[in-house]
């Protein structure tokens, strides 16, 4: 009986170059999958989480507004024009921008740190210039929000044009602003755009301004863009919280 030659059934040896090419292809595929997962996490999952957090925070703020404000012990009740000071993380109100969509609403909080903006809100700057509040007699209400991921509340900020209305809603009043100018691109460290009298804006002296900032170009953080507006009027809040004409 003839015996089998092991060389006849042994698997052929692959050329080292083919092995290397195959391993490199597997590596590229793995890297591609990981990058796709990273993009999905950054642009989809973080939006879902941020929108959920922002929705819950907005509900809590509106519920707190439904309860009459109690003044501190021994102090007079705050007036509509001068609410008590806000600390980092506190919710101030809401930003409405009709040009960015029907029902567009963004919760405004104090602070622009990563944790605050990750919650899908617009953050009021605390440094290098402290943002004014809408009820202040003068100053710049300077806000920042993400353009992509984490709610992407300012994703379409580049759509705003001079003349577009912007409305800030607080517990007691509506503040109606009008876009006066936009800055398509500036350096990340250009802090002058959020100064009390914004550098590069058409304003030449103190006033009541609103500045919105975000990253540009889209899907990057290479530069910053800014939108500048000035206060047109303010309206007291009625019992039904009827919005101003710009939001109707």
C-alpha positions as MATLAB code, in Angstrom:
seq = 'XXXXXXXXXXXXXXXXXXXXXXXXXXXXXXXXXXXXXXXXXXXXXXXXXXXXXXXXXXXXXXXXXXXXXXXXXXXXXXXXXXXXXXXXXXXXXXXXXXXXXXXXXXXXXXXXXXXXXXXXXXXXXXXXXXXXXXXXXXXXXXXXXXXXXXXXXXXXXXXXXXXXXXXXXXXXXXXXXXXXXXXXXXXXXXXXXXXXXXXXXXXXXXXXXXXXXXXXXXXXXXXXXXXXXXXXXXXXXXXXXXXXXXXX';
ca = [
       0.000    0.000    0.000;
       1.419    3.336   -1.091;
       1.848    6.005    1.535;
       0.759    9.598    0.922;
       3.429   12.206    0.439;
       2.814   15.024    2.969;
       4.019   17.515    0.357;
       0.984   16.604   -1.766;
      -1.626   17.833    0.771;
       0.275   20.546    2.651;
      -1.211   24.026    1.968;
       0.937   26.054   -0.395;
       3.059   28.721    1.267;
       1.957   32.297    0.573;
       4.485   34.742   -0.698;
       5.620   37.114    2.104;
       4.624   40.128   -0.013;
       1.075   38.823   -0.390;
       0.889   38.239    3.348;
       2.040   41.788    4.036;
      -0.413   43.280    1.513;
      -3.275   41.261    3.022;
      -2.411   42.344    6.547;
      -2.169   45.981    5.429;
      -5.574   45.716    3.755;
      -7.094   44.309    6.948;
      -5.524   47.147    8.913;
      -6.952   49.772    6.535;
     -10.394   48.191    6.819;
     -10.206   48.207   10.609;
      -9.050   51.836   10.672;
     -11.880   52.775    8.293;
     -14.468   51.126   10.545;
     -13.043   52.870   13.616;
     -13.072   56.254   11.845;
     -16.675   55.702   10.746;
     -17.645   54.886   14.327;
     -15.796   57.976   15.571;
     -17.608   60.219   13.074;
     -20.948   58.638   13.982;
     -20.236   59.243   17.654;
     -19.127   62.853   17.113;
     -21.858   63.945   14.715;
     -24.815   61.744   15.607;
     -24.593   60.280   19.079;
     -23.354   63.479   20.745;
     -26.211   65.364   19.069;
     -28.760   62.941   20.509;
     -27.287   63.154   24.004;
     -26.948   66.949   23.887;
     -30.477   67.468   22.593;
     -31.814   65.279   25.394;
     -29.904   67.214   28.054;
     -30.935   70.559   26.558;
     -34.588   69.509   26.432;
     -34.602   68.475   30.084;
     -32.798   71.674   31.127;
     -35.253   73.787   29.137;
     -38.209   72.059   30.821;
     -36.716   72.672   34.257;
     -36.154   76.348   33.492;
     -39.697   76.886   32.226;
     -41.080   75.068   35.254;
     -39.057   77.338   37.535;
     -40.492   80.361   35.708;
     -43.999   79.166   36.503;
     -43.255   79.600   40.218;
     -43.155   83.197   41.546;
     -39.603   84.225   42.301;
     -38.860   84.562   46.009;
     -36.479   87.401   46.961;
     -33.562   86.658   49.288;
     -34.281   87.130   52.978;
     -34.233   90.796   53.893;
     -33.962   91.909   50.261;
     -36.450   93.536   47.968;
     -37.856   91.473   45.132;
     -35.766   91.785   41.943;
     -37.298   93.868   39.184;
     -37.769   92.663   35.618;
     -34.870   94.856   34.495;
     -32.443   93.648   37.153;
     -32.670   89.923   38.015;
     -30.240   88.498   40.566;
     -26.699   87.655   39.401;
     -26.148   84.414   37.510;
     -23.394   81.927   38.352;
     -21.542   79.685   35.872;
     -23.840   76.946   34.656;
     -27.038   78.856   35.436;
     -29.708   79.034   32.747;
     -30.510   82.583   31.650;
     -33.199   82.128   29.026;
     -33.628   81.182   25.385;
     -32.323   82.400   22.045;
     -34.778   82.380   19.127;
     -33.604   82.931   15.536;
     -36.412   82.583   12.965;
     -33.969   82.485   10.019;
     -32.499   79.242   11.411;
     -35.814   77.410   11.336;
     -39.390   77.487   12.542;
     -39.425   77.028   16.294;
     -35.640   77.376   16.559;
     -34.825   77.715   20.242;
     -31.545   77.398   22.148;
     -31.132   77.404   25.904;
     -28.652   80.046   27.126;
     -26.350   79.180   30.023;
     -23.504   81.033   31.676;
     -20.131   79.603   30.623;
     -18.389   78.359   27.487;
     -16.392   75.462   28.948;
     -16.527   72.092   27.252;
     -18.999   70.536   29.673;
     -21.459   73.409   29.348;
     -21.442   73.574   25.544;
     -21.591   69.761   25.309;
     -25.127   69.959   26.692;
     -26.414   71.489   23.452;
     -26.740   75.066   24.686;
     -25.450   78.520   23.815;
     -22.934   79.598   26.437;
     -22.463   83.176   27.617;
     -18.767   84.056   27.752;
     -17.186   84.610   31.142;
     -13.651   85.232   29.829;
     -11.727   87.155   28.511;
     -14.745   89.471   28.481;
     -17.711   88.715   30.665;
     -20.881   88.681   28.627;
     -23.455   91.305   29.418;
     -26.969   90.172   30.218;
     -29.866   91.322   27.995;
     -31.283   93.570   30.723;
     -28.007   95.409   31.329;
     -28.165   99.098   30.331;
     -25.250   98.533   27.942;
     -22.836   95.796   26.910;
     -22.433   92.825   24.597;
     -24.404   89.629   25.149;
     -21.739   87.300   23.704;
     -22.677   83.659   23.096;
     -20.940   80.570   21.712;
     -22.274   77.185   20.600;
     -21.058   74.154   18.704;
     -21.361   74.038   14.950;
     -21.085   70.256   14.659;
     -21.823   67.607   17.252;
     -23.040   68.246   20.795;
     -26.341   69.602   19.494;
     -24.780   71.699   16.682;
     -26.999   74.639   17.652;
     -25.039   77.099   15.507;
     -24.543   74.757   12.538;
     -26.324   77.144   10.150;
     -25.069   80.383   11.642;
     -23.608   81.343    8.266;
     -27.157   81.701    6.921;
     -27.814   84.840    8.956;
     -27.817   88.137    7.087;
     -28.152   91.803    8.069;
     -31.740   92.573    8.958;
     -32.560   89.122   10.368;
     -34.182   89.248   13.820;
     -32.768   87.505   16.885;
     -34.819   87.299   20.076;
     -33.712   86.522   23.625;
     -36.460   85.291   25.960;
     -36.024   85.686   29.707;
     -38.355   85.131   32.612;
     -39.814   88.628   32.447;
     -39.070   90.127   29.038;
     -38.432   89.643   25.339;
     -35.340   91.324   23.866;
     -35.487   91.815   20.108;
     -32.219   92.309   18.208;
     -31.469   92.867   14.530;
     -28.417   91.431   12.727;
     -26.210   94.326   11.636;
     -23.110   92.552   10.326;
     -21.378   89.181   10.046;
     -17.734   88.117   10.082;
     -17.162   85.054    7.926;
     -13.780   84.095    9.360;
     -11.294   85.188   11.987;
      -8.558   83.621   14.109;
      -9.498   81.368   17.023;
      -7.762   83.731   19.429;
      -9.475   86.880   18.124;
     -11.207   87.810   21.361;
     -12.020   91.301   20.145;
     -15.157   90.042   18.416;
     -16.819   89.542   21.828;
     -15.571   92.760   23.452;
     -18.181   95.126   24.969;
     -17.843   97.127   21.739;
     -16.960   94.312   19.298;
     -13.792   94.882   17.282;
     -14.505   94.650   13.555;
     -18.211   95.335   14.003;
     -19.947   98.463   12.684;
     -20.354   99.739   16.255;
     -18.233  102.659   17.398;
     -19.401  103.124   20.963;
     -21.201  101.449   23.859;
     -24.627  100.017   23.171;
     -26.741   96.937   23.730;
     -25.375   94.263   21.431;
     -25.744   90.528   20.812;
     -22.845   88.496   19.387;
     -23.056   84.862   18.268;
     -19.844   82.906   17.621;
     -18.983   79.413   16.401;
     -16.306   77.440   14.555;
     -15.723   77.617   10.811;
     -15.411   76.060    8.235;
     -18.053   73.464    8.941;
     -16.751   70.217   10.485;
     -13.554   71.951   11.612;
     -12.394   74.255   14.393;
      -9.725   76.085   12.394;
     -11.291   79.535   12.630;
     -14.180   81.415   14.216;
     -17.094   83.301   12.708;
     -19.279   85.937   14.336;
     -22.703   87.508   13.916;
     -23.352   90.926   15.439;
     -26.729   92.432   16.263;
     -28.067   95.388   18.209;
     -31.133   95.760   20.388;
     -34.198   97.085   18.589;
     -36.655   96.986   21.479;
     -37.744   95.009   24.516;
     -41.216   93.883   25.466;
     -42.588   92.894   28.887;
     -43.722   89.310   29.261;
     -47.492   88.938   29.495;
     -49.205   86.132   31.368;
     -49.513   83.990   28.257;
     -45.899   84.599   27.209;
     -47.086   85.914   23.845;
     -43.991   86.136   21.607;
     -43.092   89.328   19.754;
     -44.140   89.782   16.141;
     -40.772   88.509   14.876;
     -41.569   85.052   16.278;
     -45.142   84.959   15.064;
];
